[in-house]
């Protein structure tokens, strides 16, 4: 599948395969939800495009067979300070890519909404992890 200059590679999830998976678990928004890099490089996908891509991916997965179950995972929250340090120290040219919980929340909420509309099971990691009062230090370090 191709989505606006991006390619989704299907590894073992083809409609014409002799055996279809009984369960597909997919995590779809971590890189897409990153802030746009000033150079235009990087993995950022604008939210409306992410929503349309997600719908196409879910349509494809649901079409594999009547018995294939699909579970989608939302983005988890991020320890923003730890991520900024990691980016600055290890990502060189893309060090300016920003990952914020505000952006992650928007993409996670969109993911949950699309999954509800399309009757697909979703695990909201973004919300679930933050149920712990100490989630930043206990879950993300």
One Martini backbone bead per residue (centre of mass of N, CA, C, O) as a GRO file, in nm:
protein
  141
    1UNK     BB    1   0.099   0.034   0.018
    2UNK     BB    2   0.016   0.379  -0.052
    3UNK     BB    3   0.089   0.695   0.132
    4UNK     BB    4   0.179   0.976   0.044
    5UNK     BB    5   0.492   0.875  -0.012
    6UNK     BB    6   0.426   0.608   0.137
    7UNK     BB    7   0.515   0.280   0.259
    8UNK     BB    8   0.353  -0.027   0.305
    9UNK     BB    9   0.471  -0.323   0.438
   10UNK     BB   10   0.380  -0.656   0.369
   11UNK     BB   11   0.429  -0.907   0.618
   12UNK     BB   12   0.216  -1.168   0.584
   13UNK     BB   13  -0.050  -0.964   0.481
   14UNK     BB   14  -0.223  -1.119   0.251
   15UNK     BB   15  -0.515  -1.187   0.085
   16UNK     BB   16  -0.374  -1.443  -0.090
   17UNK     BB   17  -0.315  -1.608   0.136
   18UNK     BB   18  -0.369  -1.929   0.252
   19UNK     BB   19  -0.316  -1.792   0.541
   20UNK     BB   20  -0.462  -1.626   0.800
   21UNK     BB   21  -0.465  -1.438   1.055
   22UNK     BB   22  -0.608  -1.438   1.378
   23UNK     BB   23  -0.393  -1.207   1.470
   24UNK     BB   24  -0.362  -0.842   1.494
   25UNK     BB   25  -0.097  -0.633   1.615
   26UNK     BB   26  -0.093  -0.269   1.629
   27UNK     BB   27   0.139   0.012   1.603
   28UNK     BB   28  -0.006   0.349   1.511
   29UNK     BB   29   0.194   0.659   1.595
   30UNK     BB   30   0.477   0.729   1.693
   31UNK     BB   31   0.609   0.870   1.440
   32UNK     BB   32   0.373   1.037   1.324
   33UNK     BB   33   0.352   1.225   1.605
   34UNK     BB   34   0.580   1.379   1.539
   35UNK     BB   35   0.726   1.648   1.495
   36UNK     BB   36   0.816   1.868   1.274
   37UNK     BB   37   1.076   1.922   1.077
   38UNK     BB   38   1.225   2.195   0.937
   39UNK     BB   39   1.329   2.023   0.674
   40UNK     BB   40   1.101   1.777   0.630
   41UNK     BB   41   1.211   1.565   0.779
   42UNK     BB   42   1.090   1.272   0.879
   43UNK     BB   43   0.793   1.103   1.026
   44UNK     BB   44   0.582   1.303   0.996
   45UNK     BB   45   0.215   1.311   1.023
   46UNK     BB   46  -0.056   1.445   0.965
   47UNK     BB   47  -0.348   1.393   1.117
   48UNK     BB   48  -0.541   1.356   0.871
   49UNK     BB   49  -0.354   1.147   0.734
   50UNK     BB   50  -0.346   0.942   0.962
   51UNK     BB   51  -0.647   0.877   0.961
   52UNK     BB   52  -0.663   0.775   0.669
   53UNK     BB   53  -0.448   0.555   0.697
   54UNK     BB   54  -0.582   0.397   0.924
   55UNK     BB   55  -0.836   0.320   0.767
   56UNK     BB   56  -0.689   0.160   0.545
   57UNK     BB   57  -0.551  -0.043   0.728
   58UNK     BB   58  -0.809  -0.154   0.862
   59UNK     BB   59  -0.947  -0.247   0.608
   60UNK     BB   60  -0.732  -0.449   0.533
   61UNK     BB   61  -0.732  -0.623   0.791
   62UNK     BB   62  -1.045  -0.689   0.782
   63UNK     BB   63  -1.017  -0.836   0.484
   64UNK     BB   64  -0.864  -1.105   0.527
   65UNK     BB   65  -1.092  -1.210   0.737
   66UNK     BB   66  -1.357  -1.305   0.941
   67UNK     BB   67  -1.136  -1.414   1.179
   68UNK     BB   68  -0.974  -1.166   1.200
   69UNK     BB   69  -0.810  -1.007   1.453
   70UNK     BB   70  -0.797  -0.664   1.581
   71UNK     BB   71  -0.529  -0.476   1.744
   72UNK     BB   72  -0.478  -0.154   1.878
   73UNK     BB   73  -0.214   0.072   1.957
   74UNK     BB   74  -0.132   0.332   2.120
   75UNK     BB   75   0.038   0.575   2.225
   76UNK     BB   76   0.258   0.648   2.441
   77UNK     BB   77   0.391   0.820   2.656
   78UNK     BB   78   0.642   1.072   2.737
   79UNK     BB   79   0.959   1.161   2.840
   80UNK     BB   80   1.051   1.460   2.746
   81UNK     BB   81   1.331   1.505   2.871
   82UNK     BB   82   1.460   1.237   2.788
   83UNK     BB   83   1.412   1.275   2.483
   84UNK     BB   84   1.574   1.534   2.444
   85UNK     BB   85   1.844   1.417   2.532
   86UNK     BB   86   1.859   1.187   2.329
   87UNK     BB   87   1.839   1.356   2.072
   88UNK     BB   88   2.084   1.538   2.121
   89UNK     BB   89   2.296   1.284   2.160
   90UNK     BB   90   2.182   1.073   1.893
   91UNK     BB   91   2.031   1.228   1.620
   92UNK     BB   92   2.152   1.477   1.505
   93UNK     BB   93   1.984   1.594   1.239
   94UNK     BB   94   1.703   1.505   1.414
   95UNK     BB   95   1.711   1.660   1.700
   96UNK     BB   96   1.448   1.855   1.640
   97UNK     BB   97   1.264   1.649   1.707
   98UNK     BB   98   0.935   1.635   1.837
   99UNK     BB   99   0.805   1.496   2.152
  100UNK     BB  100   0.474   1.513   2.269
  101UNK     BB  101   0.196   1.470   2.466
  102UNK     BB  102   0.005   1.640   2.301
  103UNK     BB  103   0.042   1.489   2.035
  104UNK     BB  104  -0.010   1.203   2.140
  105UNK     BB  105  -0.299   1.257   2.229
  106UNK     BB  106  -0.422   1.325   1.954
  107UNK     BB  107  -0.350   1.052   1.816
  108UNK     BB  108  -0.483   0.866   2.023
  109UNK     BB  109  -0.770   0.977   2.001
  110UNK     BB  110  -0.798   0.918   1.701
  111UNK     BB  111  -0.756   0.616   1.719
  112UNK     BB  112  -0.992   0.551   1.903
  113UNK     BB  113  -1.214   0.668   1.720
  114UNK     BB  114  -1.165   0.496   1.469
  115UNK     BB  115  -1.200   0.221   1.604
  116UNK     BB  116  -1.490   0.264   1.690
  117UNK     BB  117  -1.608   0.322   1.405
  118UNK     BB  118  -1.469   0.024   1.302
  119UNK     BB  119  -1.476  -0.205   1.512
  120UNK     BB  120  -1.196  -0.185   1.681
  121UNK     BB  121  -0.968  -0.282   1.882
  122UNK     BB  122  -0.835  -0.090   2.170
  123UNK     BB  123  -0.531   0.026   2.326
  124UNK     BB  124  -0.483   0.285   2.566
  125UNK     BB  125  -0.175   0.371   2.655
  126UNK     BB  126  -0.179   0.670   2.720
  127UNK     BB  127  -0.387   0.642   2.955
  128UNK     BB  128  -0.298   0.393   3.121
  129UNK     BB  129  -0.016   0.491   3.214
  130UNK     BB  130  -0.138   0.764   3.356
  131UNK     BB  131  -0.276   0.627   3.611
  132UNK     BB  132  -0.014   0.669   3.728
  133UNK     BB  133   0.134   0.901   3.921
  134UNK     BB  134   0.447   0.779   3.843
  135UNK     BB  135   0.486   0.734   3.525
  136UNK     BB  136   0.749   0.876   3.441
  137UNK     BB  137   0.940   0.695   3.635
  138UNK     BB  138   0.810   0.395   3.620
  139UNK     BB  139   0.765   0.373   3.280
  140UNK     BB  140   1.008   0.593   3.135
  141UNK     BB  141   1.329   0.490   3.231
   0.00000   0.00000   0.00000
